Amino acid sequence: MREKSERTIYLSDCQSFYASVEKATHPGLDNLPVVVAGDPARRSGIILAACPIAKSFGISTAQRLGEALQLCPDVIVMRPHMQRYIDVSLAITDIYKEYTDLVEVFSIDEQFLDVTGSLNHFRCTSEELASMIQKKVAASMNVRIRVGIGPTKILAKQATDNFAKKNPNGIFTLGKEDVERVLWPLSVDKMYGVGSRMTRHFVALGMTTIGHVAQTPLHLLKQKFRARFGKQSDIQAEVMWRTANGLDDSPVTPGTFNVAPKSIGHGMTLPRDYTTAEEVDIVLLELTEEVCRDARAKGYTSGTVHVFCMCSPYDAPTGFSQQRKMPFATNNTLKVFKSVREIFHRNWNGHPVRKVGVTLGSLDDEEVTQLDLFEDVTKLRKLDSVLDGIKDRFGNTAIIRASSLMKAGLAADRAGKIGGHYK
Ligand SMILES: [Mg+2]
């Protein structure tokens, strides 16, 4: 039974979104295996989406196109049509708004809906309403949605990823009372926000199921995290613990995309005026190390770095405030420092320095696997850059480059070469 104060939240996910949109636009493809690939002309291109028929051949998202062609030589390969996917995503969001005004876009193919107030109005159960919405989206957009239902966003999300996607009717309810019996037995890598790296850490800590994390007293989990990640990991420990317990007070907020902080920054007034480049470099490196460590502890990478500098004279300070996009997202101190140093020396007027600051912006989840990265770059907040990339290069070069570089952890100065390779 639903408690009176309890909310009813959906996380709705579009099945094989890009591939479904391609099929909806090209009716002749209905019964054929279809994939969308970042660069269809190259066997090294990455599969961005595969329809269920393609998946039945063993094809999966983030696979190389060459591998997919081996599994299914007849697979239809489409290039991405991002504008079309955005249009369909917005149209689906509009359909959801017919059922509740509390719709939050989470990614291009996922939305949160708070339907607490809608159930009375439509005089039905939460699963009946989900089924109604599902039918409406299928009929008008030709896209199948799966709906996870829960009293919090984090439970709705985990209901979708772990259960609704596997349920034949595409709907699953994960109530507070089900958490222990249904969610806790799952292996820890099935928990939202836990990627391969975090899985290894949890396993090393002896926590192999979601229940192990949930049942570790929070203060103890913080201690274990501190021992592994340093003292700034308390927040991360608490996020993991709350996720495992399904605790999440955050409301469904129309128009927002994620919960990441906008920036991480540190600045300092110097103990005395620094007059030489060498002195300033040292303090810039310290500041960079501080913000990067902070970002690593919180599990973020950064795409832009901002440097602030105030110089003498005191009565009419000079200086600058400049930011730049880094070649690719990182939280590596030396890679960030390279950009920090370049910004500083390009802009410094040579006057004695009294105050400096370094801020990381464009933060992203570090725990992105290649798959998550694709979803992430297609989030609406990044659509402009995605579209530009596609316009410029006709094939998601930016996406492929970012992911392969992040995966391989190649040095910053090799970026040009990799970029060249994919041109
Ligand atoms: Mg999806």
XYZ file of C-alpha atoms and ligand atoms in Angstrom:
424
model
C 0.000 0.000 0.000
C 1.127 3.487 -0.803
C 1.483 5.686 2.243
C -0.355 8.955 2.038
C 2.791 11.062 2.010
C 4.626 8.793 -0.380
C 5.355 9.948 -3.895
C 4.897 7.942 -7.076
C 7.751 8.533 -9.480
C 8.423 7.020 -12.886
C 11.719 6.761 -14.688
C 10.726 6.229 -18.263
C 13.316 4.914 -20.698
C 13.022 4.604 -24.484
C 14.086 1.192 -25.743
C 16.984 1.286 -28.246
C 16.154 4.929 -28.744
C 18.205 5.956 -31.796
C 17.517 2.666 -33.573
C 13.798 2.901 -32.743
C 13.613 6.393 -34.212
C 15.357 5.201 -37.387
C 12.865 2.364 -37.691
C 9.958 4.709 -37.061
C 11.231 7.001 -39.832
C 11.915 4.168 -42.286
C 8.963 1.748 -42.084
C 10.663 -0.708 -44.477
C 13.157 -1.533 -41.729
C 10.517 -2.873 -39.343
C 11.603 -6.503 -39.332
C 15.299 -6.037 -40.059
C 18.304 -5.788 -37.737
C 19.262 -2.104 -37.536
C 22.142 -0.352 -35.809
C 23.142 3.299 -35.592
C 26.898 3.707 -35.817
C 29.006 6.770 -35.054
C 30.853 6.446 -38.327
C 29.238 3.913 -40.667
C 32.095 4.193 -43.160
C 34.575 2.681 -40.713
C 34.599 -0.775 -39.245
C 36.218 0.792 -36.208
C 33.126 3.009 -35.729
C 31.143 2.489 -32.560
C 27.604 1.142 -32.303
C 25.524 3.884 -30.640
C 22.279 1.902 -30.655
C 21.059 -1.507 -31.768
C 17.436 -2.531 -32.268
C 16.179 -5.638 -30.432
C 16.498 -7.760 -33.598
C 20.151 -6.719 -33.985
C 20.689 -7.441 -30.303
C 19.353 -10.965 -30.795
C 22.452 -11.578 -32.955
C 24.661 -10.593 -30.032
C 25.228 -7.032 -31.185
C 25.444 -4.515 -28.354
C 25.892 -0.813 -27.804
C 29.508 0.434 -27.705
C 30.692 -2.521 -29.804
C 32.901 -1.870 -32.829
C 31.010 -1.900 -36.100
C 33.405 -4.522 -37.503
C 32.498 -6.891 -34.715
C 28.780 -6.292 -35.273
C 29.161 -7.064 -38.984
C 30.790 -10.363 -38.118
C 27.878 -11.283 -35.857
C 25.297 -10.240 -38.427
C 26.610 -9.479 -41.936
C 23.175 -8.270 -43.092
C 22.714 -5.698 -40.360
C 21.476 -2.317 -41.630
C 23.894 0.413 -40.557
C 22.532 3.946 -40.198
C 24.419 7.122 -39.416
C 23.093 9.134 -36.450
C 20.476 11.830 -37.051
C 20.808 13.762 -33.832
C 18.333 16.511 -34.651
C 15.666 13.901 -35.332
C 16.376 12.178 -32.005
C 16.125 15.496 -30.198
C 12.817 16.289 -31.893
C 11.380 12.893 -30.975
C 12.683 13.205 -27.423
C 10.966 16.582 -27.033
C 7.751 15.199 -28.539
C 7.780 12.301 -26.057
C 8.375 14.750 -23.214
C 5.319 16.675 -24.421
C 3.255 13.477 -24.256
C 4.370 12.945 -20.659
C 3.270 16.474 -19.847
C -0.292 15.475 -20.720
C -0.162 13.247 -17.634
C 1.765 15.449 -15.181
C 3.462 18.820 -15.260
C 6.325 17.371 -13.203
C 8.534 15.971 -15.961
C 12.310 16.113 -15.627
C 14.520 15.352 -18.603
C 17.294 13.077 -17.377
C 18.919 12.235 -20.707
C 17.853 12.216 -24.329
C 15.895 8.996 -23.824
C 15.053 9.088 -20.112
C 12.640 11.257 -18.167
C 11.453 11.329 -14.565
C 7.729 11.842 -13.994
C 6.138 12.581 -10.628
C 2.596 11.254 -11.074
C 1.572 11.380 -7.402
C -1.153 13.907 -8.131
C -2.182 12.338 -11.435
C -3.342 8.966 -10.113
C -6.484 10.383 -8.527
C -7.238 12.397 -11.597
C -6.937 9.415 -13.934
C -8.547 7.094 -11.360
C -6.112 4.261 -11.858
C -3.137 2.513 -10.267
C 0.424 3.585 -10.964
C 1.003 0.568 -13.197
C -2.214 1.192 -15.130
C -1.209 4.794 -15.766
C 2.292 3.695 -16.843
C 0.702 1.269 -19.275
C -1.552 4.032 -20.666
C 1.434 6.305 -21.264
C 3.378 3.449 -22.782
C 0.585 2.784 -25.295
C 0.246 6.456 -26.139
C 3.981 6.833 -26.889
C 4.028 3.643 -28.938
C 0.998 4.735 -30.964
C 2.150 8.270 -31.678
C 5.946 7.950 -31.837
C 6.522 4.272 -32.588
C 8.905 4.055 -29.655
C 8.601 1.523 -26.852
C 9.136 2.852 -23.365
C 9.930 0.978 -20.174
C 8.782 2.434 -16.885
C 10.358 1.868 -13.476
C 8.142 2.989 -10.598
C 9.210 3.922 -7.090
C 8.679 6.335 -4.197
C 12.005 8.082 -4.945
C 13.880 8.940 -8.109
C 16.731 6.622 -7.231
C 14.375 3.670 -6.757
C 12.505 4.465 -9.978
C 15.809 4.595 -11.865
C 17.007 1.306 -10.423
C 13.589 -0.240 -11.077
C 13.950 0.637 -14.757
C 17.548 -0.434 -15.254
C 17.381 -3.697 -13.372
C 13.805 -4.868 -13.749
C 11.449 -2.971 -16.081
C 13.820 -3.471 -19.021
C 13.661 -7.235 -18.446
C 9.953 -7.467 -17.736
C 7.886 -8.501 -20.770
C 5.431 -5.633 -20.172
C 8.256 -3.147 -19.580
C 6.878 -1.973 -16.222
C 8.174 -2.655 -12.722
C 7.424 -1.250 -9.285
C 10.161 -1.104 -6.660
C 8.526 0.025 -3.431
C 10.268 0.873 -0.162
C 9.095 -2.451 1.221
C 10.688 -4.332 -1.725
C 14.166 -2.871 -1.374
C 15.577 -5.539 0.931
C 14.034 -8.500 -0.889
C 14.389 -7.304 -4.490
C 17.213 -4.763 -4.756
C 19.702 -5.897 -2.128
C 20.480 -9.353 -3.544
C 21.699 -7.807 -6.831
C 25.441 -7.699 -7.409
C 26.955 -4.327 -6.584
C 27.722 -3.437 -10.206
C 23.948 -3.279 -10.797
C 23.675 -0.313 -8.469
C 23.116 3.079 -10.075
C 26.332 5.115 -10.283
C 28.639 2.138 -9.846
C 30.922 1.544 -12.807
C 33.665 -0.987 -13.299
C 36.219 0.919 -11.255
C 33.912 1.401 -8.275
C 32.845 -2.246 -8.532
C 36.445 -3.314 -8.076
C 36.727 -1.103 -5.003
C 33.553 -2.498 -3.479
C 34.616 -6.080 -4.159
C 37.996 -5.359 -2.563
C 36.084 -4.078 0.469
C 34.120 -7.329 0.585
C 30.893 -5.734 -0.619
C 29.663 -7.747 -3.552
C 25.925 -7.020 -3.369
C 23.885 -3.829 -3.113
C 22.685 -5.103 0.259
C 26.258 -5.231 1.550
C 26.611 -1.515 0.843
C 23.174 -0.694 2.252
C 23.739 -2.610 5.466
C 27.151 -1.156 6.207
C 26.577 1.574 8.800
C 27.188 4.913 7.093
C 29.998 5.985 9.417
C 31.788 2.725 8.702
C 31.348 3.093 4.953
C 32.798 6.595 5.188
C 35.799 5.215 7.068
C 36.382 2.554 4.410
C 36.077 5.142 1.639
C 38.464 7.513 3.392
C 41.035 4.758 3.611
C 40.807 4.187 -0.136
C 39.987 7.597 -1.618
C 41.079 10.137 0.979
C 39.178 12.331 3.378
C 37.157 14.118 0.737
C 35.234 10.947 -0.120
C 32.561 11.300 2.584
C 30.041 12.672 0.108
C 30.645 9.829 -2.303
C 30.225 7.286 0.492
C 26.943 8.853 1.491
C 25.659 8.937 -2.096
C 26.445 5.231 -2.489
C 24.843 4.366 0.838
C 21.674 6.309 0.051
C 21.480 4.786 -3.423
C 21.745 1.280 -1.981
C 18.982 2.095 0.484
C 16.803 3.811 -2.102
C 16.832 7.049 -0.105
C 16.429 10.191 -2.178
C 14.426 13.251 -1.218
C 15.160 15.158 -4.401
C 12.047 16.296 -6.215
C 11.266 15.755 -9.882
C 12.234 19.178 -11.160
C 11.010 20.192 -14.595
C 13.749 21.359 -16.895
C 16.798 20.087 -15.045
C 19.264 17.535 -16.319
C 21.470 16.270 -13.538
C 22.691 16.792 -10.034
C 26.359 17.542 -10.703
C 27.772 20.694 -9.132
C 28.617 23.307 -11.731
C 32.220 23.785 -10.758
C 34.983 23.019 -8.275
C 37.349 25.875 -7.532
C 40.021 27.096 -5.153
C 41.723 30.445 -4.901
C 44.206 32.056 -2.576
C 45.654 35.380 -1.633
C 49.407 34.918 -1.673
C 51.393 35.531 1.519
C 53.418 38.098 -0.415
C 53.605 39.317 -3.983
C 55.017 36.697 -6.300
C 57.147 38.199 -8.993
C 58.646 35.310 -10.964
C 56.979 32.815 -13.281
C 58.579 29.946 -11.338
C 57.003 31.058 -8.064
C 53.598 31.482 -9.636
C 53.870 28.096 -11.359
C 54.362 26.424 -8.015
C 51.264 27.938 -6.490
C 49.256 27.239 -9.655
C 50.316 23.604 -9.474
C 49.265 23.434 -5.831
C 45.871 24.898 -6.605
C 45.469 22.590 -9.583
C 46.347 19.584 -7.467
C 43.805 20.684 -4.887
C 40.880 21.065 -7.299
C 41.785 17.902 -9.209
C 41.963 15.895 -6.020
C 38.608 17.294 -5.029
C 37.178 16.330 -8.431
C 38.640 12.828 -8.195
C 37.266 12.330 -4.697
C 33.816 13.378 -5.852
C 34.086 11.280 -8.998
C 34.069 14.070 -11.575
C 36.071 14.900 -14.633
C 36.201 18.408 -16.003
C 36.001 19.730 -19.544
C 36.967 23.356 -18.937
C 39.412 25.101 -16.657
C 39.252 28.693 -15.502
C 42.176 30.727 -14.161
C 41.808 33.944 -12.201
C 44.702 36.255 -11.446
C 44.962 39.594 -9.677
C 48.150 41.648 -9.891
C 49.485 44.881 -8.518
C 49.140 47.788 -8.091
C 46.870 47.410 -5.088
C 44.947 50.614 -5.649
C 44.139 49.728 -9.271
C 44.582 45.976 -9.619
C 45.313 44.459 -12.993
C 44.888 40.838 -13.969
C 42.651 38.531 -15.894
C 39.943 35.911 -15.662
C 40.138 33.410 -18.481
C 38.821 29.958 -19.188
C 39.457 27.408 -21.849
C 38.112 24.101 -22.999
C 40.548 21.271 -22.374
C 41.312 18.782 -25.172
C 39.185 16.241 -23.344
C 37.583 15.790 -19.973
C 40.036 14.906 -17.228
C 40.778 15.197 -13.532
C 44.457 14.438 -13.952
C 46.540 17.083 -12.240
C 49.274 17.343 -14.837
C 46.910 17.431 -17.782
C 44.872 20.196 -16.170
C 48.042 22.014 -15.121
C 49.200 22.101 -18.722
C 46.114 24.156 -19.594
C 46.345 26.255 -16.426
C 49.921 27.189 -17.189
C 49.162 28.053 -20.791
C 46.283 30.298 -19.744
C 48.419 32.010 -17.139
C 51.426 32.710 -19.298
C 49.331 33.821 -22.240
C 47.529 36.385 -20.106
C 49.906 37.498 -17.377
C 51.080 41.096 -17.743
C 54.206 40.462 -15.663
C 53.057 42.550 -12.691
C 53.565 41.104 -9.188
C 50.829 38.544 -8.447
C 48.816 38.763 -5.229
C 45.829 36.502 -5.807
C 45.201 33.447 -8.031
C 42.439 30.907 -8.472
C 41.799 27.730 -10.463
C 38.301 26.419 -11.171
C 37.208 23.274 -12.974
C 33.984 23.556 -14.948
C 31.905 21.350 -17.279
C 31.964 18.585 -14.707
C 30.996 15.081 -15.681
C 30.646 11.781 -13.946
C 33.967 9.992 -13.921
C 32.294 6.618 -13.599
C 31.146 6.664 -17.174
C 31.748 3.519 -19.092
C 31.968 3.910 -22.812
C 28.247 3.237 -23.029
C 27.332 5.787 -20.405
C 29.567 8.293 -22.061
C 27.554 8.102 -25.243
C 24.373 8.645 -23.328
C 25.951 11.442 -21.438
C 27.234 13.390 -24.403
C 23.788 13.248 -25.888
C 22.226 14.799 -22.844
C 20.424 17.947 -23.790
C 22.842 20.193 -21.966
C 25.503 19.168 -24.449
C 23.448 19.041 -27.565
C 24.991 22.136 -29.084
C 28.470 20.724 -29.101
C 27.239 17.346 -30.290
C 25.439 18.949 -33.183
C 28.438 21.065 -34.101
C 30.627 17.986 -34.079
C 28.281 16.150 -36.369
C 27.919 19.085 -38.695
C 31.669 19.482 -38.896
C 32.683 15.915 -39.312
C 29.628 13.863 -40.182
C 30.142 11.038 -37.817
C 30.414 11.798 -34.156
C 34.166 12.130 -34.233
C 33.994 14.061 -31.008
C 32.185 11.248 -29.245
C 34.514 8.558 -30.454
C 37.590 10.577 -29.663
C 36.451 11.472 -26.171
C 35.575 7.921 -25.256
C 38.630 6.227 -26.668
C 40.889 8.753 -25.073
C 39.171 8.450 -21.725
C 39.248 4.689 -21.915
C 42.845 4.440 -22.958
C 43.974 7.323 -20.792
C 46.320 8.538 -23.487
C 48.564 11.514 -22.884
C 47.197 14.925 -23.689
C 49.729 15.608 -26.407
C 48.632 12.577 -28.353
C 45.157 14.010 -28.759
C 46.016 15.652 -32.038
C 47.148 12.410 -33.551
C 44.042 10.521 -32.495
C 41.876 13.355 -33.709
C 43.695 13.230 -37.014
C 43.140 9.497 -37.242
C 39.411 9.898 -37.025
C 39.137 12.877 -39.354
Mg 17.263 3.710 -23.522
